[in-house]
Amino acid sequence: MIMNKTQKGFAALEAVLILIILITVGGVGWYVVHTKHQTDKILAQSDKISQSAPSGSLKSSPGIQTQRHLTLKEWGVSAPYNGVLNLKYSIANNTASFSSVEFDNATNGKCSDYGGAIEKLGPNDIYQTGTTASEVIKDQNPPPYSIVNGYYYIYVHSQALCPAISDPNSAAGTLQSSTNDAVKSTTTKLSAVP
């Protein structure tokens, strides 16, 4: 059979398209496997750290919690914590900003303020919505909070993905979400440290 020039060009175009499709599918497959491997690696490290860490907070790193309670010693409050992440915080003014050792490791420390926060407010102090703390908890769907010794401890979610993370479904994106969830769940359980 004799092919004319049009048919040869069409065959070459088909071969190029098939090659592009195979490269795309291979790239996506590699990305999925790589992301899964990174997530498994981070979670395995987290389990190792939480199993081998002594009870109480680490003396060499203030603010890192490895115990079964999250304690904000500067504010005199504590909450039970049974998660696998090693939460840590820093306090500036009336806000405790959270991260986790695992989240910091996954982002090379570039996202330490994206793990959620807890604000400590008096009843008449103004919350982020522009209303007083005591009015915020009267909303139909208030953010998670606790009231301890007359202060309102109100959870604040990191509304944005850390700029160092390009994909919310990546290992780092999952750790940001998990860190936020851990802080959110402990906020409602805060009580005074005896």
mmCIF file with all atom_site columns, C-alpha atoms in Angstrom:
data_model
loop_
_atom_site.group_PDB
_atom_site.id
_atom_site.type_symbol
_atom_site.label_atom_id
_atom_site.label_alt_id
_atom_site.label_comp_id
_atom_site.label_asym_id
_atom_site.label_entity_id
_atom_site.label_seq_id
_atom_site.pdbx_PDB_ins_code
_atom_site.Cartn_x
_atom_site.Cartn_y
_atom_site.Cartn_z
_atom_site.occupancy
_atom_site.B_iso_or_equiv
_atom_site.pdbx_formal_charge
_atom_site.auth_seq_id
_atom_site.auth_comp_id
_atom_site.auth_asym_id
_atom_site.auth_atom_id
_atom_site.pdbx_PDB_model_num
ATOM 1   C CA . MET A 1 1   ? 0.000   0.000  0.000  1.00 0.00 ? 1   MET A CA 1
ATOM 2   C CA . ILE A 1 2   ? 1.297   3.436  -0.875 1.00 0.00 ? 2   ILE A CA 1
ATOM 3   C CA . MET A 1 3   ? 0.858   6.297  1.620  1.00 0.00 ? 3   MET A CA 1
ATOM 4   C CA . ASN A 1 4   ? 0.595   9.834  0.519  1.00 0.00 ? 4   ASN A CA 1
ATOM 5   C CA . LYS A 1 5   ? 2.250   12.733 2.379  1.00 0.00 ? 5   LYS A CA 1
ATOM 6   C CA . THR A 1 6   ? -0.933  13.632 4.289  1.00 0.00 ? 6   THR A CA 1
ATOM 7   C CA . GLN A 1 7   ? -1.164  10.177 5.820  1.00 0.00 ? 7   GLN A CA 1
ATOM 8   C CA . LYS A 1 8   ? 2.489   10.230 6.965  1.00 0.00 ? 8   LYS A CA 1
ATOM 9   C CA . GLY A 1 9   ? 1.959   13.570 8.715  1.00 0.00 ? 9   GLY A CA 1
ATOM 10  C CA . PHE A 1 10  ? -1.175  12.292 10.388 1.00 0.00 ? 10  PHE A CA 1
ATOM 11  C CA . ALA A 1 11  ? 0.662   9.212  11.727 1.00 0.00 ? 11  ALA A CA 1
ATOM 12  C CA . ALA A 1 12  ? 3.451   11.391 13.126 1.00 0.00 ? 12  ALA A CA 1
ATOM 13  C CA . LEU A 1 13  ? 0.890   13.677 14.795 1.00 0.00 ? 13  LEU A CA 1
ATOM 14  C CA . GLU A 1 14  ? -0.824  10.667 16.358 1.00 0.00 ? 14  GLU A CA 1
ATOM 15  C CA . ALA A 1 15  ? 2.511   9.396  17.692 1.00 0.00 ? 15  ALA A CA 1
ATOM 16  C CA . VAL A 1 16  ? 3.332   12.784 19.236 1.00 0.00 ? 16  VAL A CA 1
ATOM 17  C CA . LEU A 1 17  ? -0.112  13.024 20.878 1.00 0.00 ? 17  LEU A CA 1
ATOM 18  C CA . ILE A 1 18  ? 0.187   9.508  22.288 1.00 0.00 ? 18  ILE A CA 1
ATOM 19  C CA . LEU A 1 19  ? 3.653   10.338 23.620 1.00 0.00 ? 19  LEU A CA 1
ATOM 20  C CA . ILE A 1 20  ? 2.353   13.526 25.290 1.00 0.00 ? 20  ILE A CA 1
ATOM 21  C CA . ILE A 1 21  ? -0.528  11.603 26.894 1.00 0.00 ? 21  ILE A CA 1
ATOM 22  C CA . LEU A 1 22  ? 1.820   8.893  28.202 1.00 0.00 ? 22  LEU A CA 1
ATOM 23  C CA . ILE A 1 23  ? 4.216   11.467 29.645 1.00 0.00 ? 23  ILE A CA 1
ATOM 24  C CA . THR A 1 24  ? 1.326   13.318 31.341 1.00 0.00 ? 24  THR A CA 1
ATOM 25  C CA . VAL A 1 25  ? -0.140  10.131 32.834 1.00 0.00 ? 25  VAL A CA 1
ATOM 26  C CA . GLY A 1 26  ? 3.322   9.039  33.990 1.00 0.00 ? 26  GLY A CA 1
ATOM 27  C CA . GLY A 1 27  ? 3.990   12.433 35.587 1.00 0.00 ? 27  GLY A CA 1
ATOM 28  C CA . VAL A 1 28  ? 0.676   12.444 37.442 1.00 0.00 ? 28  VAL A CA 1
ATOM 29  C CA . GLY A 1 29  ? 1.270   8.870  38.613 1.00 0.00 ? 29  GLY A CA 1
ATOM 30  C CA . TRP A 1 30  ? 4.731   9.761  39.891 1.00 0.00 ? 30  TRP A CA 1
ATOM 31  C CA . TYR A 1 31  ? 3.364   12.818 41.720 1.00 0.00 ? 31  TYR A CA 1
ATOM 32  C CA . VAL A 1 32  ? 0.633   10.784 43.448 1.00 0.00 ? 32  VAL A CA 1
ATOM 33  C CA . VAL A 1 33  ? 3.069   8.041  44.511 1.00 0.00 ? 33  VAL A CA 1
ATOM 34  C CA . HIS A 1 34  ? 5.660   10.598 45.666 1.00 0.00 ? 34  HIS A CA 1
ATOM 35  C CA . THR A 1 35  ? 3.085   12.571 47.700 1.00 0.00 ? 35  THR A CA 1
ATOM 36  C CA . LYS A 1 36  ? 1.758   9.387  49.314 1.00 0.00 ? 36  LYS A CA 1
ATOM 37  C CA . HIS A 1 37  ? 5.302   8.298  50.180 1.00 0.00 ? 37  HIS A CA 1
ATOM 38  C CA . GLN A 1 38  ? 6.080   11.707 51.767 1.00 0.00 ? 38  GLN A CA 1
ATOM 39  C CA . THR A 1 39  ? 2.848   11.640 53.795 1.00 0.00 ? 39  THR A CA 1
ATOM 40  C CA . ASP A 1 40  ? 3.560   8.108  55.041 1.00 0.00 ? 40  ASP A CA 1
ATOM 41  C CA . LYS A 1 41  ? 7.122   9.095  55.943 1.00 0.00 ? 41  LYS A CA 1
ATOM 42  C CA . ILE A 1 42  ? 5.996   12.160 57.919 1.00 0.00 ? 42  ILE A CA 1
ATOM 43  C CA . LEU A 1 43  ? 3.278   10.246 59.757 1.00 0.00 ? 43  LEU A CA 1
ATOM 44  C CA . ALA A 1 44  ? 5.749   7.450  60.605 1.00 0.00 ? 44  ALA A CA 1
ATOM 45  C CA . GLN A 1 45  ? 8.180   10.020 62.019 1.00 0.00 ? 45  GLN A CA 1
ATOM 46  C CA . SER A 1 46  ? 5.336   11.549 64.001 1.00 0.00 ? 46  SER A CA 1
ATOM 47  C CA . ASP A 1 47  ? 4.447   8.172  65.504 1.00 0.00 ? 47  ASP A CA 1
ATOM 48  C CA . LYS A 1 48  ? 8.087   7.536  66.410 1.00 0.00 ? 48  LYS A CA 1
ATOM 49  C CA . ILE A 1 49  ? 8.427   10.915 68.094 1.00 0.00 ? 49  ILE A CA 1
ATOM 50  C CA . SER A 1 50  ? 5.184   10.575 70.053 1.00 0.00 ? 50  SER A CA 1
ATOM 51  C CA . GLN A 1 51  ? 6.036   7.025  71.199 1.00 0.00 ? 51  GLN A CA 1
ATOM 52  C CA . SER A 1 52  ? 9.593   7.789  72.262 1.00 0.00 ? 52  SER A CA 1
ATOM 53  C CA . ALA A 1 53  ? 9.079   11.220 73.828 1.00 0.00 ? 53  ALA A CA 1
ATOM 54  C CA . PRO A 1 54  ? 9.051   11.441 77.615 1.00 0.00 ? 54  PRO A CA 1
ATOM 55  C CA . SER A 1 55  ? 6.032   12.678 79.503 1.00 0.00 ? 55  SER A CA 1
ATOM 56  C CA . GLY A 1 56  ? 5.968   16.442 80.027 1.00 0.00 ? 56  GLY A CA 1
ATOM 57  C CA . SER A 1 57  ? 7.195   19.254 77.836 1.00 0.00 ? 57  SER A CA 1
ATOM 58  C CA . LEU A 1 58  ? 10.673  19.178 76.351 1.00 0.00 ? 58  LEU A CA 1
ATOM 59  C CA . LYS A 1 59  ? 12.970  21.370 78.436 1.00 0.00 ? 59  LYS A CA 1
ATOM 60  C CA . SER A 1 60  ? 15.244  22.319 75.527 1.00 0.00 ? 60  SER A CA 1
ATOM 61  C CA . SER A 1 61  ? 12.427  23.670 73.334 1.00 0.00 ? 61  SER A CA 1
ATOM 62  C CA . PRO A 1 62  ? 9.940   25.914 75.137 1.00 0.00 ? 62  PRO A CA 1
ATOM 63  C CA . GLY A 1 63  ? 6.419   25.677 73.762 1.00 0.00 ? 63  GLY A CA 1
ATOM 64  C CA . ILE A 1 64  ? 6.771   22.146 72.313 1.00 0.00 ? 64  ILE A CA 1
ATOM 65  C CA . GLN A 1 65  ? 4.264   19.750 73.804 1.00 0.00 ? 65  GLN A CA 1
ATOM 66  C CA . THR A 1 66  ? 4.839   15.988 73.932 1.00 0.00 ? 66  THR A CA 1
ATOM 67  C CA . GLN A 1 67  ? 2.530   15.233 76.805 1.00 0.00 ? 67  GLN A CA 1
ATOM 68  C CA . ARG A 1 68  ? -1.082  14.231 77.009 1.00 0.00 ? 68  ARG A CA 1
ATOM 69  C CA . HIS A 1 69  ? -2.079  17.824 77.799 1.00 0.00 ? 69  HIS A CA 1
ATOM 70  C CA . LEU A 1 70  ? -1.588  20.979 75.820 1.00 0.00 ? 70  LEU A CA 1
ATOM 71  C CA . THR A 1 71  ? -0.540  23.561 78.388 1.00 0.00 ? 71  THR A CA 1
ATOM 72  C CA . LEU A 1 72  ? -0.340  27.286 77.697 1.00 0.00 ? 72  LEU A CA 1
ATOM 73  C CA . LYS A 1 73  ? 1.697   28.047 80.792 1.00 0.00 ? 73  LYS A CA 1
ATOM 74  C CA . GLU A 1 74  ? 1.798   31.804 80.072 1.00 0.00 ? 74  GLU A CA 1
ATOM 75  C CA . TRP A 1 75  ? -1.994  31.911 80.371 1.00 0.00 ? 75  TRP A CA 1
ATOM 76  C CA . GLY A 1 76  ? -2.379  29.261 83.068 1.00 0.00 ? 76  GLY A CA 1
ATOM 77  C CA . VAL A 1 77  ? -4.656  26.999 80.994 1.00 0.00 ? 77  VAL A CA 1
ATOM 78  C CA . SER A 1 78  ? -4.445  23.426 79.822 1.00 0.00 ? 78  SER A CA 1
ATOM 79  C CA . ALA A 1 79  ? -6.465  20.933 77.767 1.00 0.00 ? 79  ALA A CA 1
ATOM 80  C CA . PRO A 1 80  ? -6.259  17.174 77.272 1.00 0.00 ? 80  PRO A CA 1
ATOM 81  C CA . TYR A 1 81  ? -4.596  16.299 73.974 1.00 0.00 ? 81  TYR A CA 1
ATOM 82  C CA . ASN A 1 82  ? -4.402  12.797 72.538 1.00 0.00 ? 82  ASN A CA 1
ATOM 83  C CA . GLY A 1 83  ? -3.312  13.595 68.986 1.00 0.00 ? 83  GLY A CA 1
ATOM 84  C CA . VAL A 1 84  ? -0.209  12.312 67.211 1.00 0.00 ? 84  VAL A CA 1
ATOM 85  C CA . LEU A 1 85  ? 1.155   15.743 66.249 1.00 0.00 ? 85  LEU A CA 1
ATOM 86  C CA . ASN A 1 86  ? 3.646   17.472 68.520 1.00 0.00 ? 86  ASN A CA 1
ATOM 87  C CA . LEU A 1 87  ? 1.993   20.858 68.876 1.00 0.00 ? 87  LEU A CA 1
ATOM 88  C CA . LYS A 1 88  ? 3.968   23.993 69.609 1.00 0.00 ? 88  LYS A CA 1
ATOM 89  C CA . TYR A 1 89  ? 2.979   27.617 70.019 1.00 0.00 ? 89  TYR A CA 1
ATOM 90  C CA . SER A 1 90  ? 4.195   31.142 70.401 1.00 0.00 ? 90  SER A CA 1
ATOM 91  C CA . ILE A 1 91  ? 2.296   33.921 72.163 1.00 0.00 ? 91  ILE A CA 1
ATOM 92  C CA . ALA A 1 92  ? 2.227   37.528 71.046 1.00 0.00 ? 92  ALA A CA 1
ATOM 93  C CA . ASN A 1 93  ? -0.163  39.994 72.699 1.00 0.00 ? 93  ASN A CA 1
ATOM 94  C CA . ASN A 1 94  ? -3.420  38.085 73.201 1.00 0.00 ? 94  ASN A CA 1
ATOM 95  C CA . THR A 1 95  ? -2.878  35.401 70.515 1.00 0.00 ? 95  THR A CA 1
ATOM 96  C CA . ALA A 1 96  ? -1.270  31.965 70.767 1.00 0.00 ? 96  ALA A CA 1
ATOM 97  C CA . SER A 1 97  ? -0.235  30.930 67.239 1.00 0.00 ? 97  SER A CA 1
ATOM 98  C CA . PHE A 1 98  ? 0.202   27.200 66.697 1.00 0.00 ? 98  PHE A CA 1
ATOM 99  C CA . SER A 1 99  ? 2.167   24.857 64.532 1.00 0.00 ? 99  SER A CA 1
ATOM 100 C CA . SER A 1 100 ? 3.451   21.318 64.940 1.00 0.00 ? 100 SER A CA 1
ATOM 101 C CA . VAL A 1 101 ? 6.931   19.867 64.718 1.00 0.00 ? 101 VAL A CA 1
ATOM 102 C CA . GLU A 1 102 ? 5.749   17.704 61.829 1.00 0.00 ? 102 GLU A CA 1
ATOM 103 C CA . PHE A 1 103 ? 4.228   20.653 59.931 1.00 0.00 ? 103 PHE A CA 1
ATOM 104 C CA . ASP A 1 104 ? 7.379   22.732 60.432 1.00 0.00 ? 104 ASP A CA 1
ATOM 105 C CA . ASN A 1 105 ? 9.540   19.857 59.185 1.00 0.00 ? 105 ASN A CA 1
ATOM 106 C CA . ALA A 1 106 ? 7.375   19.430 56.073 1.00 0.00 ? 106 ALA A CA 1
ATOM 107 C CA . THR A 1 107 ? 7.635   23.146 55.222 1.00 0.00 ? 107 THR A CA 1
ATOM 108 C CA . ASN A 1 108 ? 11.195  23.805 56.419 1.00 0.00 ? 108 ASN A CA 1
ATOM 109 C CA . GLY A 1 109 ? 9.796   26.140 59.091 1.00 0.00 ? 109 GLY A CA 1
ATOM 110 C CA . LYS A 1 110 ? 8.194   28.500 56.549 1.00 0.00 ? 110 LYS A CA 1
ATOM 111 C CA . CYS A 1 111 ? 4.629   28.014 57.827 1.00 0.00 ? 111 CYS A CA 1
ATOM 112 C CA . SER A 1 112 ? 4.919   28.219 61.608 1.00 0.00 ? 112 SER A CA 1
ATOM 113 C CA . ASP A 1 113 ? 1.985   30.663 61.921 1.00 0.00 ? 113 ASP A CA 1
ATOM 114 C CA . TYR A 1 114 ? -0.492  28.660 59.825 1.00 0.00 ? 114 TYR A CA 1
ATOM 115 C CA . GLY A 1 115 ? -1.584  25.973 62.281 1.00 0.00 ? 115 GLY A CA 1
ATOM 116 C CA . GLY A 1 116 ? -4.465  27.877 63.852 1.00 0.00 ? 116 GLY A CA 1
ATOM 117 C CA . ALA A 1 117 ? -4.564  30.175 66.856 1.00 0.00 ? 117 ALA A CA 1
ATOM 118 C CA . ILE A 1 118 ? -6.327  30.801 70.142 1.00 0.00 ? 118 ILE A CA 1
ATOM 119 C CA . GLU A 1 119 ? -7.184  34.345 71.203 1.00 0.00 ? 119 GLU A CA 1
ATOM 120 C CA . LYS A 1 120 ? -7.462  35.225 74.890 1.00 0.00 ? 120 LYS A CA 1
ATOM 121 C CA . LEU A 1 121 ? -10.027 37.995 75.347 1.00 0.00 ? 121 LEU A CA 1
ATOM 122 C CA . GLY A 1 122 ? -11.886 39.648 78.177 1.00 0.00 ? 122 GLY A CA 1
ATOM 123 C CA . PRO A 1 123 ? -15.705 39.706 77.831 1.00 0.00 ? 123 PRO A CA 1
ATOM 124 C CA . ASN A 1 124 ? -15.667 43.252 76.367 1.00 0.00 ? 124 ASN A CA 1
ATOM 125 C CA . ASP A 1 125 ? -12.532 42.861 74.226 1.00 0.00 ? 125 ASP A CA 1
ATOM 126 C CA . ILE A 1 126 ? -13.157 43.053 70.493 1.00 0.00 ? 126 ILE A CA 1
ATOM 127 C CA . TYR A 1 127 ? -12.848 39.820 68.512 1.00 0.00 ? 127 TYR A CA 1
ATOM 128 C CA . GLN A 1 128 ? -11.866 39.654 64.807 1.00 0.00 ? 128 GLN A CA 1
ATOM 129 C CA . THR A 1 129 ? -15.481 40.031 63.683 1.00 0.00 ? 129 THR A CA 1
ATOM 130 C CA . GLY A 1 130 ? -15.684 43.466 65.309 1.00 0.00 ? 130 GLY A CA 1
ATOM 131 C CA . THR A 1 131 ? -17.951 42.358 68.165 1.00 0.00 ? 131 THR A CA 1
ATOM 132 C CA . THR A 1 132 ? -17.082 41.709 71.783 1.00 0.00 ? 132 THR A CA 1
ATOM 133 C CA . ALA A 1 133 ? -15.979 38.255 72.872 1.00 0.00 ? 133 ALA A CA 1
ATOM 134 C CA . SER A 1 134 ? -19.145 37.788 74.924 1.00 0.00 ? 134 SER A CA 1
ATOM 135 C CA . GLU A 1 135 ? -21.277 38.612 71.841 1.00 0.00 ? 135 GLU A CA 1
ATOM 136 C CA . VAL A 1 136 ? -19.294 36.239 69.603 1.00 0.00 ? 136 VAL A CA 1
ATOM 137 C CA . ILE A 1 137 ? -20.235 33.177 71.626 1.00 0.00 ? 137 ILE A CA 1
ATOM 138 C CA . LYS A 1 138 ? -23.917 34.130 71.465 1.00 0.00 ? 138 LYS A CA 1
ATOM 139 C CA . ASP A 1 139 ? -23.899 33.755 67.660 1.00 0.00 ? 139 ASP A CA 1
ATOM 140 C CA . GLN A 1 140 ? -25.857 30.844 66.238 1.00 0.00 ? 140 GLN A CA 1
ATOM 141 C CA . ASN A 1 141 ? -22.639 29.179 65.090 1.00 0.00 ? 141 ASN A CA 1
ATOM 142 C CA . PRO A 1 142 ? -19.834 30.505 67.320 1.00 0.00 ? 142 PRO A CA 1
ATOM 143 C CA . PRO A 1 143 ? -16.218 29.446 66.801 1.00 0.00 ? 143 PRO A CA 1
ATOM 144 C CA . PRO A 1 144 ? -14.942 26.834 69.280 1.00 0.00 ? 144 PRO A CA 1
ATOM 145 C CA . TYR A 1 145 ? -14.201 28.463 72.629 1.00 0.00 ? 145 TYR A CA 1
ATOM 146 C CA . SER A 1 146 ? -13.756 27.997 76.367 1.00 0.00 ? 146 SER A CA 1
ATOM 147 C CA . ILE A 1 147 ? -14.306 30.397 79.237 1.00 0.00 ? 147 ILE A CA 1
ATOM 148 C CA . VAL A 1 148 ? -11.710 30.095 82.013 1.00 0.00 ? 148 VAL A CA 1
ATOM 149 C CA . ASN A 1 149 ? -11.405 32.481 84.957 1.00 0.00 ? 149 ASN A CA 1
ATOM 150 C CA . GLY A 1 150 ? -13.469 35.147 83.176 1.00 0.00 ? 150 GLY A CA 1
ATOM 151 C CA . TYR A 1 151 ? -11.430 35.068 79.940 1.00 0.00 ? 151 TYR A CA 1
ATOM 152 C CA . TYR A 1 152 ? -12.696 33.857 76.593 1.00 0.00 ? 152 TYR A CA 1
ATOM 153 C CA . TYR A 1 153 ? -10.325 31.550 74.709 1.00 0.00 ? 153 TYR A CA 1
ATOM 154 C CA . ILE A 1 154 ? -11.583 31.591 71.117 1.00 0.00 ? 154 ILE A CA 1
ATOM 155 C CA . TYR A 1 155 ? -10.235 29.438 68.287 1.00 0.00 ? 155 TYR A CA 1
ATOM 156 C CA . VAL A 1 156 ? -9.114  31.167 65.085 1.00 0.00 ? 156 VAL A CA 1
ATOM 157 C CA . HIS A 1 157 ? -8.665  29.021 61.964 1.00 0.00 ? 157 HIS A CA 1
ATOM 158 C CA . SER A 1 158 ? -5.874  29.744 59.491 1.00 0.00 ? 158 SER A CA 1
ATOM 159 C CA . GLN A 1 159 ? -8.075  30.855 56.614 1.00 0.00 ? 159 GLN A CA 1
ATOM 160 C CA . ALA A 1 160 ? -5.373  30.561 53.965 1.00 0.00 ? 160 ALA A CA 1
ATOM 161 C CA . LEU A 1 161 ? -3.048  27.851 52.806 1.00 0.00 ? 161 LEU A CA 1
ATOM 162 C CA . CYS A 1 162 ? 0.540   28.655 53.743 1.00 0.00 ? 162 CYS A CA 1
ATOM 163 C CA . PRO A 1 163 ? 2.196   30.313 50.700 1.00 0.00 ? 163 PRO A CA 1
ATOM 164 C CA . ALA A 1 164 ? 5.024   27.723 50.826 1.00 0.00 ? 164 ALA A CA 1
ATOM 165 C CA . ILE A 1 165 ? 2.468   24.985 50.007 1.00 0.00 ? 165 ILE A CA 1
ATOM 166 C CA . SER A 1 166 ? 1.321   24.744 46.405 1.00 0.00 ? 166 SER A CA 1
ATOM 167 C CA . ASP A 1 167 ? -1.170  21.878 46.804 1.00 0.00 ? 167 ASP A CA 1
ATOM 168 C CA . PRO A 1 168 ? -3.642  21.588 49.726 1.00 0.00 ? 168 PRO A CA 1
ATOM 169 C CA . ASN A 1 169 ? -3.707  17.802 49.211 1.00 0.00 ? 169 ASN A CA 1
ATOM 170 C CA . SER A 1 170 ? 0.073   17.461 49.581 1.00 0.00 ? 170 SER A CA 1
ATOM 171 C CA . ALA A 1 171 ? 1.650   16.070 52.736 1.00 0.00 ? 171 ALA A CA 1
ATOM 172 C CA . ALA A 1 172 ? 2.339   19.609 53.998 1.00 0.00 ? 172 ALA A CA 1
ATOM 173 C CA . GLY A 1 173 ? -1.223  20.726 53.181 1.00 0.00 ? 173 GLY A CA 1
ATOM 174 C CA . THR A 1 174 ? -2.622  17.746 55.062 1.00 0.00 ? 174 THR A CA 1
ATOM 175 C CA . LEU A 1 175 ? -0.396  18.548 58.045 1.00 0.00 ? 175 LEU A CA 1
ATOM 176 C CA . GLN A 1 176 ? -1.586  22.177 58.062 1.00 0.00 ? 176 GLN A CA 1
ATOM 177 C CA . SER A 1 177 ? -5.191  20.990 58.169 1.00 0.00 ? 177 SER A CA 1
ATOM 178 C CA . SER A 1 178 ? -4.421  18.382 60.853 1.00 0.00 ? 178 SER A CA 1
ATOM 179 C CA . THR A 1 179 ? -2.643  20.973 63.008 1.00 0.00 ? 179 THR A CA 1
ATOM 180 C CA . ASN A 1 180 ? -5.614  23.346 62.728 1.00 0.00 ? 180 ASN A CA 1
ATOM 181 C CA . ASP A 1 181 ? -7.982  20.503 63.676 1.00 0.00 ? 181 ASP A CA 1
ATOM 182 C CA . ALA A 1 182 ? -5.874  19.583 66.727 1.00 0.00 ? 182 ALA A CA 1
ATOM 183 C CA . VAL A 1 183 ? -5.875  23.177 67.992 1.00 0.00 ? 183 VAL A CA 1
ATOM 184 C CA . LYS A 1 184 ? -9.616  23.500 67.321 1.00 0.00 ? 184 LYS A CA 1
ATOM 185 C CA . SER A 1 185 ? -10.445 20.355 69.309 1.00 0.00 ? 185 SER A CA 1
ATOM 186 C CA . THR A 1 186 ? -8.347  21.398 72.313 1.00 0.00 ? 186 THR A CA 1
ATOM 187 C CA . THR A 1 187 ? -9.795  24.925 72.459 1.00 0.00 ? 187 THR A CA 1
ATOM 188 C CA . THR A 1 188 ? -13.148 23.673 73.758 1.00 0.00 ? 188 THR A CA 1
ATOM 189 C CA . LYS A 1 189 ? -11.459 21.644 76.501 1.00 0.00 ? 189 LYS A CA 1
ATOM 190 C CA . LEU A 1 190 ? -9.316  24.351 78.096 1.00 0.00 ? 190 LEU A CA 1
ATOM 191 C CA . SER A 1 191 ? -9.428  24.635 81.858 1.00 0.00 ? 191 SER A CA 1
ATOM 192 C CA . ALA A 1 192 ? -7.353  26.331 84.539 1.00 0.00 ? 192 ALA A CA 1
ATOM 193 C CA . VAL A 1 193 ? -4.059  24.731 85.470 1.00 0.00 ? 193 VAL A CA 1
ATOM 194 C CA . PRO A 1 194 ? -4.240  23.794 89.165 1.00 0.00 ? 194 PRO A CA 1
#
